[in-house]
XYZ file of C-alpha atoms in Angstrom:
522
model
C -9.477 1.916 -12.089
C -11.001 -1.135 -13.707
C -14.769 -1.232 -13.250
C -15.999 -3.569 -10.478
C -19.606 -3.134 -11.576
C -21.277 -6.297 -12.921
C -20.890 -6.761 -16.672
C -23.855 -7.104 -18.990
C -23.449 -10.915 -19.046
C -23.344 -11.063 -15.257
C -26.335 -8.776 -14.923
C -28.334 -10.857 -17.398
C -27.922 -13.953 -15.191
C -29.872 -12.308 -12.385
C -33.170 -12.505 -14.231
C -34.178 -15.317 -16.555
C -34.517 -13.976 -20.099
C -36.738 -15.412 -22.762
C -35.392 -15.210 -26.320
C -36.256 -12.136 -28.350
C -37.170 -13.780 -31.667
C -40.628 -12.241 -31.513
C -39.385 -8.743 -30.713
C -40.020 -5.937 -33.145
C -36.734 -5.489 -35.032
C -37.365 -2.159 -36.725
C -36.358 0.416 -34.119
C -37.415 3.118 -36.576
C -41.041 2.207 -35.755
C -40.658 3.283 -32.125
C -42.903 6.208 -31.147
C -41.188 9.560 -30.719
C -43.330 10.503 -27.725
C -44.502 8.720 -24.578
C -46.962 6.058 -25.753
C -48.849 3.086 -24.152
C -47.757 -0.156 -25.801
C -48.653 -3.859 -25.422
C -45.538 -6.042 -25.190
C -44.866 -9.660 -24.299
C -42.254 -11.137 -21.982
C -40.392 -12.449 -25.040
C -39.500 -8.950 -26.203
C -38.757 -7.389 -22.832
C -35.400 -7.542 -21.074
C -34.283 -6.292 -17.676
C -32.045 -3.245 -17.430
C -28.586 -4.813 -17.585
C -26.826 -2.169 -15.449
C -29.341 -2.368 -12.612
C -27.406 -1.663 -9.406
C -29.342 -4.370 -7.534
C -27.155 -7.493 -7.491
C -28.820 -9.429 -4.696
C -32.401 -10.655 -4.443
C -34.916 -8.056 -3.342
C -35.629 -8.798 0.338
C -39.374 -8.308 -0.368
C -39.319 -10.610 -3.412
C -41.695 -13.292 -2.029
C -44.076 -10.709 -0.608
C -44.199 -8.823 -3.930
C -44.710 -12.075 -5.840
C -47.653 -13.058 -3.653
C -49.233 -9.628 -4.182
C -48.827 -9.781 -7.978
C -50.161 -13.357 -8.096
C -53.273 -12.297 -6.202
C -53.975 -8.848 -7.696
C -52.070 -8.811 -10.953
C -49.578 -6.127 -11.963
C -51.288 -2.783 -11.344
C -48.261 -0.726 -12.402
C -46.153 -2.276 -15.191
C -42.641 -0.848 -15.415
C -41.969 1.847 -18.048
C -39.962 0.583 -21.009
C -37.560 2.006 -23.577
C -35.207 0.745 -26.273
C -31.554 1.481 -26.880
C -30.696 2.485 -30.425
C -29.900 -0.645 -32.433
C -31.408 -3.163 -30.007
C -34.329 -5.390 -30.957
C -35.725 -5.955 -27.458
C -37.210 -3.413 -25.131
C -35.634 -2.695 -21.743
C -37.079 -1.811 -18.381
C -36.452 1.921 -18.226
C -36.084 2.626 -14.511
C -37.084 0.283 -11.745
C -38.997 -2.918 -12.412
C -36.396 -5.656 -12.836
C -37.817 -7.413 -9.768
C -41.341 -7.260 -11.177
C -40.131 -8.566 -14.528
C -38.392 -11.522 -12.854
C -41.579 -12.308 -10.902
C -43.723 -12.130 -14.031
C -41.443 -14.670 -15.751
C -41.791 -17.015 -12.794
C -45.580 -16.634 -12.631
C -45.935 -17.153 -16.396
C -43.809 -20.301 -16.161
C -45.835 -21.604 -13.228
C -49.374 -20.700 -14.340
C -49.336 -19.943 -18.087
C -51.830 -17.211 -17.244
C -51.865 -14.670 -20.089
C -52.111 -11.723 -17.664
C -48.505 -12.412 -16.722
C -47.349 -12.641 -20.355
C -48.937 -9.647 -22.081
C -48.220 -6.274 -20.504
C -49.500 -2.804 -21.293
C -46.458 -0.634 -20.604
C -45.660 3.011 -21.158
C -42.962 3.353 -23.819
C -40.634 6.314 -23.512
C -38.108 7.138 -26.252
C -34.446 6.602 -25.470
C -33.182 10.053 -24.372
C -29.989 11.727 -25.480
C -28.286 10.870 -22.157
C -29.998 7.490 -22.040
C -27.506 5.400 -20.035
C -27.038 7.972 -17.300
C -30.742 8.763 -17.017
C -31.579 5.052 -16.873
C -28.939 4.262 -14.247
C -29.820 7.144 -11.962
C -33.468 6.326 -12.446
C -32.907 2.723 -11.356
C -30.889 3.915 -8.362
C -33.699 6.232 -7.303
C -36.457 3.686 -7.892
C -34.615 1.024 -5.926
C -34.395 3.432 -2.988
C -38.138 4.081 -3.251
C -39.077 0.407 -3.699
C -37.026 -1.683 -1.303
C -33.594 -0.134 -0.933
C -30.159 -1.461 -1.847
C -27.303 -2.849 0.187
C -24.497 -0.406 0.862
C -22.167 -2.076 -1.638
C -24.826 -2.170 -4.363
C -25.388 1.535 -3.883
C -21.628 2.105 -3.963
C -21.236 0.146 -7.210
C -24.122 2.014 -8.777
C -22.548 5.368 -7.924
C -19.181 4.141 -9.253
C -20.810 3.065 -12.528
C -22.449 6.500 -12.735
C -19.017 8.037 -12.333
C -17.771 6.031 -15.332
C -20.710 7.181 -17.470
C -20.320 10.836 -16.455
C -16.600 10.723 -17.245
C -17.302 9.180 -20.658
C -19.822 11.946 -21.240
C -17.506 14.771 -20.179
C -14.205 13.275 -21.341
C -12.544 14.162 -18.053
C -12.085 12.777 -14.570
C -14.577 14.050 -11.991
C -13.918 15.122 -8.417
C -16.146 13.690 -5.738
C -17.886 17.032 -5.292
C -18.618 17.276 -9.035
C -19.905 13.681 -9.088
C -22.203 14.538 -6.163
C -23.464 17.605 -8.041
C -24.214 15.658 -11.218
C -25.960 12.810 -9.385
C -28.150 15.331 -7.588
C -28.921 17.118 -10.845
C -30.072 13.813 -12.352
C -32.371 13.013 -9.435
C -30.218 10.861 -7.132
C -28.734 13.094 -4.393
C -25.634 11.668 -2.682
C -23.325 13.753 -0.482
C -19.631 13.911 -1.263
C -18.759 12.358 2.104
C -20.872 9.295 1.242
C -19.138 8.952 -2.120
C -15.787 8.858 -0.318
C -17.010 6.028 1.936
C -18.381 4.142 -1.039
C -15.085 4.329 -2.953
C -13.192 3.089 0.111
C -15.546 0.117 0.361
C -15.051 -0.762 -3.304
C -11.253 -0.343 -3.243
C -10.341 -1.886 0.107
C -13.210 -4.087 1.324
C -14.939 -5.618 -1.712
C -11.890 -7.625 -2.875
C -11.596 -9.184 0.599
C -15.169 -9.740 1.865
C -17.583 -9.741 -1.121
C -19.961 -12.258 0.464
C -20.230 -10.221 3.651
C -20.863 -6.998 1.730
C -23.392 -8.471 -0.706
C -25.048 -10.125 2.272
C -25.995 -6.672 3.509
C -23.194 -5.341 5.733
C -24.448 -1.950 6.861
C -22.956 1.484 6.550
C -21.905 1.734 10.211
C -19.955 -1.528 10.039
C -18.367 -0.477 6.739
C -17.295 2.755 8.378
C -15.794 0.917 11.360
C -13.756 -1.241 8.984
C -12.623 1.888 7.112
C -11.548 3.528 10.371
C -9.716 0.322 11.372
C -7.882 0.236 8.044
C -6.803 3.891 8.145
C -5.738 3.717 11.783
C -3.728 0.518 11.380
C -2.140 1.825 8.166
C -0.788 4.841 10.057
C 0.568 2.611 12.842
C 2.137 0.294 10.272
C 3.866 3.206 8.511
C 5.308 4.485 11.778
C 6.802 1.129 12.772
C 7.855 0.023 9.267
C 10.132 3.003 8.534
C 13.343 1.270 9.659
C 12.370 -2.322 8.812
C 12.680 -4.495 5.719
C 9.345 -6.337 5.451
C 8.115 -9.128 3.208
C 4.565 -7.760 2.957
C 2.923 -4.371 2.604
C -0.002 -3.244 4.734
C -2.568 -3.331 1.914
C -1.871 -7.034 1.299
C -1.788 -7.834 5.017
C -5.144 -6.132 5.614
C -6.896 -7.889 2.727
C -5.453 -11.324 3.583
C -6.498 -10.943 7.220
C -10.001 -9.808 6.259
C -10.498 -12.620 3.738
C -10.513 -15.141 6.602
C -13.909 -13.768 7.675
C -15.718 -13.689 4.319
C -18.749 -15.798 5.128
C -22.306 -15.153 6.251
C -22.919 -11.524 7.119
C -24.668 -12.478 10.363
C -21.512 -14.256 11.523
C -19.141 -11.418 10.674
C -17.429 -9.869 13.677
C -15.414 -6.656 13.343
C -13.769 -7.321 16.705
C -12.448 -10.674 15.477
C -11.285 -9.093 12.217
C -9.519 -6.361 14.185
C -7.845 -8.942 16.419
C -6.558 -10.794 13.327
C -5.245 -7.634 11.651
C -3.409 -6.467 14.764
C -2.063 -9.972 15.395
C -0.641 -10.134 11.863
C 0.876 -6.652 12.280
C 2.534 -7.697 15.548
C 3.996 -10.755 13.807
C 5.506 -8.911 10.860
C 6.581 -5.771 12.706
C 7.975 -7.591 15.741
C 6.017 -5.274 18.059
C 4.041 -6.321 21.138
C 0.360 -6.990 20.371
C -0.902 -4.923 23.309
C 1.154 -1.923 22.208
C -0.416 -2.027 18.749
C -3.918 -2.610 20.175
C -3.641 0.436 22.436
C -2.384 2.576 19.533
C -5.244 1.326 17.367
C -7.822 2.148 20.043
C -6.438 5.672 20.447
C -6.422 6.184 16.671
C -9.990 5.002 16.304
C -11.212 7.390 18.997
C -9.524 10.251 17.158
C -11.074 9.200 13.850
C -14.530 8.974 15.440
C -14.161 12.448 16.916
C -13.060 13.747 13.535
C -15.929 12.216 11.540
C -18.793 12.842 13.957
C -21.447 15.050 12.378
C -24.514 16.083 14.406
C -27.691 14.857 12.763
C -30.914 16.825 12.237
C -34.415 15.631 12.937
C -36.686 14.876 10.033
C -39.925 13.059 9.406
C -39.321 9.303 8.992
C -40.387 7.380 5.925
C -43.435 5.097 6.247
C -42.647 1.383 5.845
C -42.626 -0.071 2.331
C -45.227 -2.709 1.423
C -45.673 -5.203 -1.351
C -48.579 -3.115 -2.623
C -46.201 -0.239 -3.199
C -44.040 -2.465 -5.384
C -47.050 -3.185 -7.621
C -47.869 0.490 -7.868
C -50.852 0.492 -5.469
C -49.380 2.509 -2.646
C -46.097 4.254 -3.387
C -44.736 5.613 -0.078
C -44.938 9.344 0.300
C -42.202 10.822 2.476
C -43.120 14.065 4.205
C -41.392 16.977 2.545
C -38.306 18.351 4.232
C -38.375 22.139 4.546
C -35.721 23.300 2.127
C -36.629 26.891 1.416
C -36.955 28.175 -2.169
C -36.592 25.606 -4.971
C -32.980 25.121 -6.027
C -31.638 24.851 -9.576
C -31.303 21.101 -8.977
C -34.993 20.750 -8.233
C -35.844 22.869 -11.241
C -33.610 20.695 -13.426
C -35.748 17.694 -12.500
C -38.732 19.392 -14.092
C -37.049 19.782 -17.472
C -38.017 17.547 -20.437
C -34.869 15.434 -19.998
C -36.290 14.161 -16.695
C -39.859 13.050 -17.559
C -40.107 10.699 -14.563
C -39.461 13.370 -11.962
C -42.340 15.074 -10.205
C -40.408 17.984 -8.757
C -39.046 18.851 -5.343
C -41.233 16.458 -3.342
C -39.834 13.460 -5.191
C -36.244 14.730 -4.892
C -36.717 15.304 -1.163
C -38.232 11.831 -0.745
C -35.275 10.194 -2.476
C -32.852 12.402 -0.555
C -34.414 11.310 2.741
C -34.204 7.632 1.768
C -30.622 7.854 0.552
C -29.629 9.755 3.694
C -31.310 7.148 5.918
C -29.592 4.252 4.141
C -26.191 5.975 4.229
C -26.513 6.824 7.902
C -27.075 10.571 7.838
C -30.291 12.533 8.096
C -30.674 15.350 5.572
C -29.767 18.773 6.854
C -32.244 21.615 6.779
C -31.163 24.203 4.237
C -31.437 26.985 6.837
C -29.010 25.146 9.133
C -25.939 25.393 6.887
C -24.467 27.747 4.336
C -25.043 26.880 0.649
C -22.647 24.276 -0.780
C -21.207 23.349 2.645
C -23.290 20.225 3.354
C -20.695 17.887 1.828
C -18.095 18.565 4.556
C -17.539 16.322 7.542
C -18.164 19.514 9.542
C -21.100 21.363 7.875
C -20.629 25.127 8.244
C -23.561 27.104 9.620
C -21.594 30.317 10.243
C -18.142 31.265 9.024
C -17.356 33.538 11.981
C -19.113 32.299 15.113
C -17.407 29.531 17.106
C -19.432 27.241 19.360
C -18.103 27.106 22.950
C -17.676 23.332 22.656
C -15.294 23.900 19.728
C -13.343 26.735 21.354
C -10.311 24.798 22.594
C -7.013 24.076 20.790
C -7.304 20.371 20.023
C -10.807 20.579 18.591
C -9.904 23.640 16.565
C -6.897 21.822 15.081
C -9.055 18.819 14.112
C -11.503 21.054 12.254
C -8.744 23.114 10.602
C -6.840 20.073 9.350
C -10.033 18.442 8.071
C -11.007 21.522 6.060
C -7.450 21.667 4.599
C -7.662 17.972 3.699
C -11.059 18.306 1.984
C -9.899 21.303 -0.053
C -6.713 19.507 -1.161
C -8.540 16.285 -2.038
C -11.010 18.164 -4.198
C -8.614 20.589 -5.930
C -5.311 18.709 -6.089
C -6.932 15.237 -6.244
C -4.532 14.050 -3.495
C -4.333 13.856 0.283
C -1.417 16.197 0.983
C -2.301 17.001 4.602
C -0.622 15.567 7.677
C -2.277 16.273 11.042
C -0.009 17.554 13.815
C -0.657 18.442 17.450
C 1.028 21.839 17.194
C 0.715 25.070 15.261
C -2.651 25.267 13.488
C -2.952 21.501 13.222
C -1.546 20.428 9.859
C 1.436 20.327 7.497
C 1.453 19.975 3.719
C 3.571 17.209 2.185
C 4.519 17.263 -1.477
C 5.018 13.647 -2.513
C 4.051 14.594 -6.051
C 4.058 18.094 -7.505
C 0.545 19.144 -8.623
C 0.271 19.490 -12.376
C -1.570 22.802 -12.636
C -0.166 26.111 -11.290
C -3.360 26.839 -9.385
C -3.094 23.488 -7.573
C 0.461 24.323 -6.546
C -0.701 27.785 -5.525
C -3.321 26.212 -3.273
C -0.780 23.963 -1.580
C 1.630 26.899 -1.141
C -1.174 29.043 0.278
C -2.171 26.400 2.829
C 1.447 25.797 3.813
C 2.010 29.563 4.168
C -0.685 29.545 6.872
C 1.456 27.164 8.948
C 4.604 28.154 10.780
C 7.075 25.815 9.086
C 6.750 25.994 5.323
C 8.303 23.112 3.407
C 6.801 23.972 0.017
C 9.315 25.482 -2.425
C 8.827 29.121 -3.312
C 6.486 29.401 -6.294
C 4.755 32.306 -8.059
C 1.401 32.324 -6.248
C -1.547 33.022 -8.530
C -3.961 33.934 -5.749
C -6.313 35.924 -7.987
C -7.216 33.111 -10.426
C -7.421 30.649 -7.535
C -9.918 32.728 -5.536
C -11.681 34.763 -8.226
C -11.249 32.822 -11.473
C -10.588 34.397 -14.839
C -12.352 35.362 -18.008
C -10.479 32.566 -19.775
C -12.529 29.386 -19.800
C -9.541 27.106 -19.085
C -8.516 29.134 -16.053
C -12.079 29.281 -14.753
C -12.061 25.503 -14.284
C -9.316 25.812 -11.656
C -11.012 28.425 -9.515
C -11.900 27.267 -5.995
C -15.461 25.985 -5.905
C -17.984 27.761 -3.687
C -17.800 24.879 -1.214
C -13.989 25.070 -0.980
C -14.056 28.842 -0.688
C -16.416 28.591 2.311
C -14.133 25.948 3.853
C -11.052 28.135 3.309
C -12.741 31.117 4.973
C -13.783 28.928 7.926
C -10.281 27.440 8.166
C -8.761 30.926 8.374
C -11.277 32.020 10.986
C -10.569 28.981 13.179
C -6.809 29.404 12.762
C -7.060 33.038 13.852
C -8.936 31.970 16.966
C -6.348 29.270 17.671
C -3.549 31.842 17.427
C -5.519 34.139 19.779
C -5.665 31.333 22.320
C -1.935 30.741 21.875
C -1.242 34.429 22.472
C -3.468 34.379 25.535
C -1.621 31.475 27.113
C 1.824 32.229 25.743
C 2.968 28.973 24.096
C 1.652 25.688 22.740
C 2.857 24.061 25.937
C 0.710 26.443 27.979
C -2.241 25.632 25.721
C -1.764 21.907 26.284
C -1.635 22.570 30.015
C -5.011 24.262 29.752
C -6.399 21.319 27.774
C -5.223 18.857 30.415
C -6.633 20.879 33.331
């Protein structure tokens, strides 16, 4: 996928840059350790991959505070190998822009000469800088949903350049967390959907600050209407595909965010579908409403209580009063938290900082962080976090809800391992079927699909040699080890099997699927 993240030229336009003629050109003179250094605005540039695209909503308040008190906490700086100018290392582009304005307005030397802390460019400089800016923006004013999404997508590109291989969403989540910016896999999926399907159609609305809940509603609308379109388009020759129809309908509403109405957008999408499909509008609207209710039931995750963050102030932006978020009880320190204390992460202050950022990211993405004791390790990324593999809550113990959970676990496992959505939900059997539109490349991926399909009652997957051992246990060979089910997927598979066993017990108790449906309707 071509990057939709702003280019260096585009990023440079956000903040006025003075020329760098006076910058020190000999990078070899840079200190090898963290060192205080006096620099001028002429030799300091903003970080060009800063995920913030729009103006900081607290810009005027921060400017007034810096004008009155001065800059109490100049941003840390660094320098890429081969560059003459210094760069803001992580966080601080807003402050740099304000200093340029104040220098232009007042010619006061305090806004021109800065005593900054120089930190050498690390081995993983781009990734550390990007994740650092993401984290600092969360701590000092937040980002819009689409800015956060683009930042995470840019991080994916950098990680894939570093590793030389494509990353699954779960692996991207793990690496972001390891580098100090924790984002759940489910949030990454939402972000990618917003970039792929919404940004080309409504960029002004998204950059204007459309929130996560509205983005999710649009995503549900798109998925639901796409399914309805596919059902009705099977026997028709059409002049447009659904992807084009959806984007063209949505583009009509790309204006001020405050004026954006999802209900009006939905009405336009369904109206266009009715026109091209030759189906009654009310029929499509009713189908869309039913599909949305099913999606909402599928994606609902109970939240956990946690201590809220104190409000941010302009003083915090100048370094006077950085908000301290109460620590979330997380049990013993994890390897991720320990990684933040290593020399490669000199800005991190340990678990408290990670928990603070995690709380902020969770709040901005719509979920509250789970307590570690509430769920099994590695299972937090699922739409249905798993607290116990065996026990089944009474509210879940009925056929339709069991099928929804079973099919979702199957879908998440396939998306992570086979890098494709091969699962079709059905209202019979254990709730899903596997479809093989493309044959997975690796034998273990095909083994997974065959294993999942074997659990259903109507296998359509061709007979293949099933390498269950390497899939579940791994192998001493390094190449084979990469295709072993992750801990998260193994937990999901165990839970899927447990729920399917219970579903079959219910079926045996009531005789047939028809009898089970009768119970559900009673």
